[in-house]
CSV table of C-alpha atoms and ligand atoms in Angstrom, one decimal:
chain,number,residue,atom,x,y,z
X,661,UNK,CA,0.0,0.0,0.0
X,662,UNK,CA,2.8,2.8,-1.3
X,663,UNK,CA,-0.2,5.3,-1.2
X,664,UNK,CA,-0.5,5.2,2.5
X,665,UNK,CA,1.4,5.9,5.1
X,666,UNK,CA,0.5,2.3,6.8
X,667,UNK,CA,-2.5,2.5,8.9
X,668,UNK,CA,-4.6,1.0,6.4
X,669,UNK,CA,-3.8,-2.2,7.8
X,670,UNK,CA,-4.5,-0.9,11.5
X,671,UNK,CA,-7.9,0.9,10.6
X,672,UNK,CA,-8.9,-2.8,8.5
X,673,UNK,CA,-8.3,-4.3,11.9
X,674,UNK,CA,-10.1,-1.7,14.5
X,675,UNK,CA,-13.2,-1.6,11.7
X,676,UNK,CA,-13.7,-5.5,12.1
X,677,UNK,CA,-17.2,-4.7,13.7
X,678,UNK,CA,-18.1,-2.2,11.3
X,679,UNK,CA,-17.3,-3.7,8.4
X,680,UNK,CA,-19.9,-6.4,9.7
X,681,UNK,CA,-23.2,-4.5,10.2
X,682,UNK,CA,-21.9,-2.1,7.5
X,683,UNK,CA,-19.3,-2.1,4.6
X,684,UNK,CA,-21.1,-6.5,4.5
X,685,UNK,CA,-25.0,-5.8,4.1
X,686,UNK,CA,-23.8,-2.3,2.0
X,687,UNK,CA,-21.8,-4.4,-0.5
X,688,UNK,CA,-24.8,-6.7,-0.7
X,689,UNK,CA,-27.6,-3.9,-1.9
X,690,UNK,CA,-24.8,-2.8,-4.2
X,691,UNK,CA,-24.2,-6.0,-5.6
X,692,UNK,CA,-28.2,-6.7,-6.4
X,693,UNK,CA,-28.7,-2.7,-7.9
X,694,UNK,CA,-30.4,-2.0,-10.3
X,695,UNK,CA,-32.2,0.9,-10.3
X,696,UNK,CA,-32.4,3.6,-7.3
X,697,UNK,CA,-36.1,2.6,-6.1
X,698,UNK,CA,-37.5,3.3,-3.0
X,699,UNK,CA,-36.8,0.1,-1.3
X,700,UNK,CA,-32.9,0.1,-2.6
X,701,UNK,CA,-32.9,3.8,-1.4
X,702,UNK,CA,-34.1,3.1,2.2
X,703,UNK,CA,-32.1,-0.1,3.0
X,704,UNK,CA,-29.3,2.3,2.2
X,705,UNK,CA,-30.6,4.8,4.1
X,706,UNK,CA,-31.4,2.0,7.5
X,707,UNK,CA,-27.3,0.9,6.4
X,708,UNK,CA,-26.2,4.0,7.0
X,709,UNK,CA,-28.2,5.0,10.2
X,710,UNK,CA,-27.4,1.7,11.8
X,711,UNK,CA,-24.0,2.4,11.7
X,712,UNK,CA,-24.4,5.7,13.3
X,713,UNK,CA,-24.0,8.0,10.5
X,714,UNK,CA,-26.4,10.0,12.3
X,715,UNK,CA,-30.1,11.4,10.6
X,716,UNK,CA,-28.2,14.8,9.3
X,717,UNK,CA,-25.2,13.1,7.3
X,718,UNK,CA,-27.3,10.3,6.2
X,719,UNK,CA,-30.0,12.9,5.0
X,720,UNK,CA,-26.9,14.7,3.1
X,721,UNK,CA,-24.9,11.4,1.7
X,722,UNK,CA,-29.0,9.9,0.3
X,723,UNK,CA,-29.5,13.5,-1.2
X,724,UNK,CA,-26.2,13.4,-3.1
X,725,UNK,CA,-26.5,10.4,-4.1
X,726,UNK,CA,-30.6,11.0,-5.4
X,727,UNK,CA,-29.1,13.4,-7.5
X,728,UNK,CA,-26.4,11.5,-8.8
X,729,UNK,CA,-28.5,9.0,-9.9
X,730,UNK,CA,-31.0,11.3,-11.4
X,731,UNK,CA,-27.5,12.6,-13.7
X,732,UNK,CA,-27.1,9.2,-14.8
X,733,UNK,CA,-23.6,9.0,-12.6
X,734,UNK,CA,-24.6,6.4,-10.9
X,735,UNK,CA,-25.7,3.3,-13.5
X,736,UNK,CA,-24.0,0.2,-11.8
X,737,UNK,CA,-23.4,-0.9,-8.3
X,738,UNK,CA,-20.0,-1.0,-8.8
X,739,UNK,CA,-20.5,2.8,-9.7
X,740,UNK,CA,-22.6,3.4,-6.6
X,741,UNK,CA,-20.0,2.1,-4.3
X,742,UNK,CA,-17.5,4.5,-6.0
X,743,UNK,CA,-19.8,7.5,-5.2
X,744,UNK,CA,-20.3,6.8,-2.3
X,745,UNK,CA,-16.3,6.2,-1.5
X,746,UNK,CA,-15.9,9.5,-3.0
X,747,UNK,CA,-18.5,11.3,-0.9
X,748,UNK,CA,-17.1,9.8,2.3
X,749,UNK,CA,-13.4,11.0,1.7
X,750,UNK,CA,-14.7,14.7,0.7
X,751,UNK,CA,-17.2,14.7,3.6
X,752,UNK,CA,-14.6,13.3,5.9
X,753,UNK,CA,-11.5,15.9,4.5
X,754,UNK,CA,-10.2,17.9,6.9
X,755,UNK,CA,-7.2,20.4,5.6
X,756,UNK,CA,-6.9,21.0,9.9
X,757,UNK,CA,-5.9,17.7,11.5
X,758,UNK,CA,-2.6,18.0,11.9
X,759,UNK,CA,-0.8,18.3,15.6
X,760,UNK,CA,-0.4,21.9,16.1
X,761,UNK,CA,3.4,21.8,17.0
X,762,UNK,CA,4.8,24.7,19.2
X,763,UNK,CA,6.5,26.9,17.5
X,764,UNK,CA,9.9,26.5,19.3
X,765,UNK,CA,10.0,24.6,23.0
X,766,UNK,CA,7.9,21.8,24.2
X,767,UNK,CA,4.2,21.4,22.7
X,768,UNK,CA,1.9,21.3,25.5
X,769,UNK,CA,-1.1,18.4,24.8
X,770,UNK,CA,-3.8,18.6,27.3
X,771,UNK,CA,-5.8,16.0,27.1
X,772,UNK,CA,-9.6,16.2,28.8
X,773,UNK,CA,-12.7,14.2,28.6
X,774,UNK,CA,-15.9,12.4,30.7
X,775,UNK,CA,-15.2,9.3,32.9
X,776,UNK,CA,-13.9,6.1,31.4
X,777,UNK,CA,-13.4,7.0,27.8
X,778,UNK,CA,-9.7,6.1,27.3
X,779,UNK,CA,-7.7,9.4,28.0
X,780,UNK,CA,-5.0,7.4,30.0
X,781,UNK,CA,-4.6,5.1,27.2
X,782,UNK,CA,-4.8,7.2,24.7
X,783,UNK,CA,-1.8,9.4,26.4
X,784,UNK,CA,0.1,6.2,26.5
X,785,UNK,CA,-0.6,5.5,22.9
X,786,UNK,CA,0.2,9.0,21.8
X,787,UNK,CA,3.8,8.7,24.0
X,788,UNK,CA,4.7,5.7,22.1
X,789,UNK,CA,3.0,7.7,18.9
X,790,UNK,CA,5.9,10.6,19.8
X,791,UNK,CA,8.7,8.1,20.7
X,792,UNK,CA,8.7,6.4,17.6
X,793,UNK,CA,8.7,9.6,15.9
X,794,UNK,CA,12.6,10.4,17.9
X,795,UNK,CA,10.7,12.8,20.1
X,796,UNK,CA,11.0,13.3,23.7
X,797,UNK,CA,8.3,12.9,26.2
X,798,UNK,CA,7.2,13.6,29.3
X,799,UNK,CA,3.8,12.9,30.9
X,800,UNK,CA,2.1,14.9,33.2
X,801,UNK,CA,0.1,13.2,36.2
X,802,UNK,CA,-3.2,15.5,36.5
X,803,UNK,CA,-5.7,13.3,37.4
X,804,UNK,CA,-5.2,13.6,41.0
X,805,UNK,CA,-8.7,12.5,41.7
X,806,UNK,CA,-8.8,8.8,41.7
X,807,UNK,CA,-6.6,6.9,43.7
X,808,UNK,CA,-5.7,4.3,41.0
X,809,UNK,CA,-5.0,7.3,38.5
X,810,UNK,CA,-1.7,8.3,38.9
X,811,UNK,CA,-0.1,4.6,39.6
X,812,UNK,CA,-2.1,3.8,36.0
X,813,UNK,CA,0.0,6.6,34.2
X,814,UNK,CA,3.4,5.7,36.3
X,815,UNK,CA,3.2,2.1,34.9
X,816,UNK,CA,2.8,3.2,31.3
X,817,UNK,CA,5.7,5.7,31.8
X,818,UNK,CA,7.8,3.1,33.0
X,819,UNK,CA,6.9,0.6,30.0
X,820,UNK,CA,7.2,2.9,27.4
X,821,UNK,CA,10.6,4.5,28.9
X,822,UNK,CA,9.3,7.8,29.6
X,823,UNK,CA,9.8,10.9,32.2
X,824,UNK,CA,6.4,11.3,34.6
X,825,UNK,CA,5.7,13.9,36.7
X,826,UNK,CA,3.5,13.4,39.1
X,827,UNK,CA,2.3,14.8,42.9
X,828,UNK,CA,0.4,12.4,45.4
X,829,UNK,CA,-3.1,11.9,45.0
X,830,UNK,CA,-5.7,14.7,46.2
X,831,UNK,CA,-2.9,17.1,45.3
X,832,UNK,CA,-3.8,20.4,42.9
X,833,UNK,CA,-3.8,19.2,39.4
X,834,UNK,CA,-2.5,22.6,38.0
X,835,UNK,CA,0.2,22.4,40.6
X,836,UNK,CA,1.7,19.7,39.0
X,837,UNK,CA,1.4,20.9,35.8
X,838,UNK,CA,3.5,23.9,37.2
X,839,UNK,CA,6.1,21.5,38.0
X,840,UNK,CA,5.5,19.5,34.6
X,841,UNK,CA,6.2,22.3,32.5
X,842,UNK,CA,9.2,23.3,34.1
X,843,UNK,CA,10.5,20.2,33.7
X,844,UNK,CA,9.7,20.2,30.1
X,845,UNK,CA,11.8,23.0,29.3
X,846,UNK,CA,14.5,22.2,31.6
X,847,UNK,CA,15.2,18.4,30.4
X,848,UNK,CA,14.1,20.1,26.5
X,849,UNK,CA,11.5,17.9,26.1
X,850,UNK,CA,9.3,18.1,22.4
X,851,UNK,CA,6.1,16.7,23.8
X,852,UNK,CA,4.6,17.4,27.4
X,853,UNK,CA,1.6,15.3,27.6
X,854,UNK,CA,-0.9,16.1,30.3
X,855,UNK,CA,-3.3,13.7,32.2
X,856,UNK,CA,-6.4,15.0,33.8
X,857,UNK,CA,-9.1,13.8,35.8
X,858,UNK,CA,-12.5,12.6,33.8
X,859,UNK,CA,-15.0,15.1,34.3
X,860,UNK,CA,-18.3,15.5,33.3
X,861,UNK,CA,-18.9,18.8,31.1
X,862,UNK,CA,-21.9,20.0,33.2
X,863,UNK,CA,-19.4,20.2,36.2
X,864,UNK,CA,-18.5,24.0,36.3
X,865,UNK,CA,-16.2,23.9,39.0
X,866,UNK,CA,-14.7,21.1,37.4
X,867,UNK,CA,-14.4,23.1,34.0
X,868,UNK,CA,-12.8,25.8,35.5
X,869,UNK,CA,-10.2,23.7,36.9
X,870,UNK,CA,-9.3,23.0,33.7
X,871,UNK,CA,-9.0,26.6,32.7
X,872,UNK,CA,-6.9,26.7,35.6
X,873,UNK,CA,-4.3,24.4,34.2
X,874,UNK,CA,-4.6,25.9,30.9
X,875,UNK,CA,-3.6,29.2,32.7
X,876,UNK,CA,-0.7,28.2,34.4
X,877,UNK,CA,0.6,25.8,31.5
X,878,UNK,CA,0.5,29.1,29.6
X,879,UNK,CA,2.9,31.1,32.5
X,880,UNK,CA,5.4,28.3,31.4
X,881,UNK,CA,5.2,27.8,27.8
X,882,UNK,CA,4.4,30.5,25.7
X,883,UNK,CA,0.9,29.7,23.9
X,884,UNK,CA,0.3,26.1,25.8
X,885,UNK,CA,-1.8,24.7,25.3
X,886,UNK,CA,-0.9,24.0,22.2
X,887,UNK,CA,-3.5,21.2,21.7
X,888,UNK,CA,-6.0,20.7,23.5
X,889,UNK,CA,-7.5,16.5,23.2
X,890,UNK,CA,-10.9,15.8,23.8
X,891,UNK,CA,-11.3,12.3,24.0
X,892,UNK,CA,-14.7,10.9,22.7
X,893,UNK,CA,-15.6,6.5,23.4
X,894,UNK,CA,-16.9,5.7,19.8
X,895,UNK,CA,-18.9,3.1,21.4
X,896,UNK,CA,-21.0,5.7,23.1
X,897,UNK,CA,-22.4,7.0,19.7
X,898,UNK,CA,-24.6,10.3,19.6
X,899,UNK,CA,-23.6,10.8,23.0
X,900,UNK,CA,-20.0,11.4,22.7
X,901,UNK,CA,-21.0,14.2,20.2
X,902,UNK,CA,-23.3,16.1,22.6
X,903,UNK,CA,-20.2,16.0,25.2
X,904,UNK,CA,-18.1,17.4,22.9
X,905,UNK,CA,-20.3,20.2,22.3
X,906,UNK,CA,-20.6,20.6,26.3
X,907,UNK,CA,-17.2,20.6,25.9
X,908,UNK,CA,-16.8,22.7,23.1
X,909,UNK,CA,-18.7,25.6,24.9
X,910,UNK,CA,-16.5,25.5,28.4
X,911,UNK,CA,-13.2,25.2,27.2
X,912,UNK,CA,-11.9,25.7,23.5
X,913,UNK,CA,-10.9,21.9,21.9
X,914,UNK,CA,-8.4,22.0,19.3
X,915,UNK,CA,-8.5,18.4,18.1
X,916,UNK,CA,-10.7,14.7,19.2
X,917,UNK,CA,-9.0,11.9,20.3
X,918,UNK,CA,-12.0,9.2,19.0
X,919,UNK,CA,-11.0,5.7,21.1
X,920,UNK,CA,-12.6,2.5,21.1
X,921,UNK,CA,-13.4,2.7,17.4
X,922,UNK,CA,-12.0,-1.0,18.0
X,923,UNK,CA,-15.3,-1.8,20.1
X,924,UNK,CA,-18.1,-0.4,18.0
X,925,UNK,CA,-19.9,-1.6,15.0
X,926,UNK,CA,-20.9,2.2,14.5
X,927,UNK,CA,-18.0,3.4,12.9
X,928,UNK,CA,-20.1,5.7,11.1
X,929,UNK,CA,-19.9,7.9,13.7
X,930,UNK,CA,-17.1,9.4,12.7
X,931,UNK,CA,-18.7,11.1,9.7
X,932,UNK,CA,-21.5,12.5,12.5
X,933,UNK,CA,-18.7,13.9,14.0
X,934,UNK,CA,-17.4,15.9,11.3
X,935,UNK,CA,-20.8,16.5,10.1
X,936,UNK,CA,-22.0,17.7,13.4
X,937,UNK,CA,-19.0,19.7,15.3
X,938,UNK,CA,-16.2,21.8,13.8
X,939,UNK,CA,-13.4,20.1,15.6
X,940,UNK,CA,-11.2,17.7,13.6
X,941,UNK,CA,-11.0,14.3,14.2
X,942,UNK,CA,-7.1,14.0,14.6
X,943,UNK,CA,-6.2,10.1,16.1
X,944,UNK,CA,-7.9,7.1,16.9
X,945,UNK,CA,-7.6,4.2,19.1
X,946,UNK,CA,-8.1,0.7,17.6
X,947,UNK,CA,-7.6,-1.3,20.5
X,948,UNK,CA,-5.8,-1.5,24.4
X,949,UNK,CA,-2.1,-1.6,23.2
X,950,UNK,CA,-0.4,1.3,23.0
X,951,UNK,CA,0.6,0.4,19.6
X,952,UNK,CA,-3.6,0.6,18.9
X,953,UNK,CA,-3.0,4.0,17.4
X,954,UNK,CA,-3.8,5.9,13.8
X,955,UNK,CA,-3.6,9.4,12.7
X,956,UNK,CA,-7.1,10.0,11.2
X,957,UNK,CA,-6.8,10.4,7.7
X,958,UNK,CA,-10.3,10.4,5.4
X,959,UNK,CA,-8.6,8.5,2.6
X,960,UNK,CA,-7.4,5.7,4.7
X,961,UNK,CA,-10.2,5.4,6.9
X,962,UNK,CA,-12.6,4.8,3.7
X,963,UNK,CA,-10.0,2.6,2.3
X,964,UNK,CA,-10.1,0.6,5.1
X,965,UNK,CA,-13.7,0.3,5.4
X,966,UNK,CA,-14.5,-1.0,2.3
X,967,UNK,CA,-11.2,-3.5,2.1
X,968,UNK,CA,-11.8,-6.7,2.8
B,577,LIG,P1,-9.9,7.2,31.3
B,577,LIG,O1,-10.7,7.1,32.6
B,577,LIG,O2,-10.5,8.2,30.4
B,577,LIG,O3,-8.5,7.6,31.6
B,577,LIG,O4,-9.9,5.8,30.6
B,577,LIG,P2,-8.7,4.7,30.6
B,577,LIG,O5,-7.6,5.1,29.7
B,577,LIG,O6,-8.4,4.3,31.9
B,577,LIG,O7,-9.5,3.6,29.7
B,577,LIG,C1,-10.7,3.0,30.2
B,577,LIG,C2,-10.8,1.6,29.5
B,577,LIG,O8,-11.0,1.7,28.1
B,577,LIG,C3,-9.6,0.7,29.7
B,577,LIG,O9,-10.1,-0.6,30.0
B,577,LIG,C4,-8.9,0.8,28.4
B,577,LIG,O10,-8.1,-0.4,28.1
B,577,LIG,C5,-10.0,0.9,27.4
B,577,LIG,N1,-9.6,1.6,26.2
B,577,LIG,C6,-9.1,2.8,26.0
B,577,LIG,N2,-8.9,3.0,24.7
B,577,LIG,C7,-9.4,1.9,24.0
B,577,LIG,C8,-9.5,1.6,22.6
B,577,LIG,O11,-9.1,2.3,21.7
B,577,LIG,N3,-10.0,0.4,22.3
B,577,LIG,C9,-10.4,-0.5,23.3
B,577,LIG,N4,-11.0,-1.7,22.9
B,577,LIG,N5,-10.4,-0.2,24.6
B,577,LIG,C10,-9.8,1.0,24.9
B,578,LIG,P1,-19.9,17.6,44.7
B,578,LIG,O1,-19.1,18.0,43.5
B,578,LIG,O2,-20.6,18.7,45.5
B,578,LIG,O3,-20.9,16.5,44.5
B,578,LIG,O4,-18.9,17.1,45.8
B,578,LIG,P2,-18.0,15.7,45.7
B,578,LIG,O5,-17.9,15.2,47.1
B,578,LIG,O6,-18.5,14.9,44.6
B,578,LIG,O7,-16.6,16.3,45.2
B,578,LIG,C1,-15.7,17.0,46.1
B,578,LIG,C2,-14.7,17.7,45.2
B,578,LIG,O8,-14.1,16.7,44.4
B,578,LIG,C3,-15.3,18.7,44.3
B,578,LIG,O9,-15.1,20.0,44.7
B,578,LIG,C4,-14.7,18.5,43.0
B,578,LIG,O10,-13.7,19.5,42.8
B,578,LIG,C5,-14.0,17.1,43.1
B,578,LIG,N1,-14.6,16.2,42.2
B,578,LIG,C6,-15.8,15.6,42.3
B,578,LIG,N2,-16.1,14.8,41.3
B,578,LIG,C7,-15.0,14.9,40.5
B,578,LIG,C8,-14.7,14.3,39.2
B,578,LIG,O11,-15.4,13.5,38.6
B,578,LIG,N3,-13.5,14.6,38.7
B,578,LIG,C9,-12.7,15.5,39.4
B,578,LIG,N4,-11.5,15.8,38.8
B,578,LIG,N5,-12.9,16.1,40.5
B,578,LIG,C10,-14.1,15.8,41.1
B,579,LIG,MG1,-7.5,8.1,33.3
C-alpha cells in the first residue's frame, strides 16, 4: 500500500465490527442494484443510520446520491459504491488535523474528557506515537482524583521509557502541571503530555479547573496549550458528540481523540462527527495496546472500510 502511510492495515483491523453491520450488508444492496427505487434507497438509508451516520449526514450522503442518480452517474453498483467512497473522503476531509506543534519549546497536549473514555490510554498511545517519531516525552500526572489514576499513568511511563511527573493523590492538578512544565523545558522535552481527571462537562467547578491548568501551562510555555484532546468513546455514539459540544462551549478543543473505534460496529460515527461539530478528528484508538493507534486520515479510513 505505497499510497499510505501504513495505517490501512491498523484501521482494516479496528473496523472489524463495522465492516460487519456495515461495509457487508452495503456491498450486498450494491451488488443486487439495479435501479435507485425506493426500497434500494431506504435499506441504504437504514445501512447507513445503523452504523451511526447519524439522521443529518445520512439525510446529506442519500441527497447526493438522489441526485447522482438522477444525472445518470450512478448506473451500476460498482459505480454506486464508488460515489459513495468519494462522498465519504470529501465529507470526511479535513485540511486541519494535523498536531499543532509549538513553534519552538515543548508542545503542551492537554488531554480532557468524561469518565472512562480512554484518556490514559490514549496518552500512552500518543507517548509511544511521539517516541517512535525520535521525540521526547514527558507525561504529566493530572488526574489527581482517583486513587488508582496516577499509579495507572506511572506504569505506562515506566513501559514505554518515559519521564512522569506526578504529585500524590488529592494534590492540585495545575500544581503539577506547574512542576511538569518546568521540567519540560528544563530536560528540553518536544512533547509534554498532560493527564487529567474525567469530568463531566456539566461540572463548572470542574471546567474551570481545567482553565486553571490551561492558565498556568500558559505562564510556562508560551501559547500552551498548544492542543487541547478531547477524548470521545466511539462506542457511546450520539452521545459522545453532545459532550463534545458541552465541551466545546466550556473550554476551547483544538482536536478529538475518538477511542474504542476497535469496540463499536458504529464506525459511522465518525462522519456524524465531522458532520456535526467543527473540531477535527485527529487520532484514533483501535484497540488496548499502545501500539492501537492511527492518525485520522479520510482516505485511509474509507480505504479501510471498504477493504476486505
Ligand atoms: P480514562 O478514565 O478516560 O483515563 O480511561 P482509561 O484510559 O483508563 O480507559 C478505560 C478503559 O478503556 C480501559 O479498559 C482501556 O483499556 C479501554 N480503552 C481505551 N482506549 C481503547 C481503545 O481504543 N479500544 C479499546 N478496545 N479499549 C480501549
Ligand atoms: P460535589 O461536587 O458537590 O458532588 O462534591 P464531591 O464530594 O463529589 O466532590 C468534592 C470535590 O471533588 C469537588 O469540589 C470536585 O472538585 C472534586 N470532584 C468531584 N467529582 C469529580 C470528578 O469527577 N473529577 C474531578 N477531577 N474532581 C471531582
Ligand atoms: Mg485516566
Amino acid at each position: 500500500m505505497g499510497l499510505f502511510s501504513g495505517f490501512v492495515d491498523k484501521f482494516r483491523k479496528g473496523l472489524e465490527k463495522t465492516k460487519q453491520v456495515f461495509t457487508a450488508p452495503l456491498r450486498k444492496i450494491f451488488s443486487f442494484f439495479r435501479t435507485l427505487d425506493e426500497e434500494t434507497r431506504t435499506r441504504i438509508e437504514e445501512t447507513l443510520l445503523g452504523a451511526d451516520f447519524g439522521v443529518e449526514a445520512t439525510t446529506q450522503i442519500m441527497d447526493s446520491i438522489t441526485a447522482a442518480w438522477k444525472k445518470g452517474e450512478i448506473s451500476s453498483g460498482d459505480r454506486l459504491l464508488e460515489f459513495l467512497k468519494a462522498d465519504l473522503k470529501r465529507r470526511l476531509t479535513d485540511k486541519g488535523n494535523d498536531v499543532l506543534w509549538a513553534p519552538a519549546g515543548p508542545t503542551v497536549i492537554l488531554v480532557c474528557g468524561v469518565n472512562g473514555v480512554g484518556k490514559t490510554t490514549s496518552i500512552a498511545k500518543l507517548a509511544r506515537h511521539f517516541v517512535r517519531d525520535g521525540k521526547k516525552v514527558i507525561l504529566c500526572a493530572s488526574d489527581t482524583f482517583r486513587a488508582a489514576a496516577v499509579e495507572q499513568l506511572s506504569i505506562w511511563a515506566e513501559r514505554l521509557g518515559v519521564d512522569i511527573v506526578k504529585h500524590k493523590m488529592g494534590a492540585d492538578p495545575a500544581a503539577v502541571v506547574f512542576d511538569a512544565t518546568d521540567a519540560a523545558v528544563a530536560r528540553k522535552a518536544d512533547v509534554l503530555l498532560i493527564d487529567t481527571a474525567g469530568r463531566l462537562q456539566t461540572k463548572e467547578n470542574l471546567m474551570k479547573e481545567l482553565t486553571k491548568i490551561r492558565n498556568v501551562a500558559a505562564k510556562k510555555v508560551p501559547g500552551a496549550p498548544h492542543e487541547v484532546l478531547l477524548v470521545l468513546d466511539a462506542t457511546t455514539g450520539q452521545n459522545a458528540i453532545s459532550q463534545a459540544e458541552h465541551f466545546k462551549a466550556a473550554t476551547s478543543v483544538t482536536g478529538l481523540f475518538l477511542a474504542k473505534l476497535d469496540g463499536t460496529a458504529k464506525g459511522g460515527i465518525v462522519v456524524a462527527i465531522k458532520n456535526k461539530l467543527d473540531i477535527p478528528v485527529k487520532f484514533v484508538g483501535l484497540g488496548e495496546t499502545p501500539d492501537d493507534i492511527a492518525r485520522f486520515n479520510a482516505d485511509e479510513f474509507v480505504e479501510a472500510l471498504f477493504t476486505d
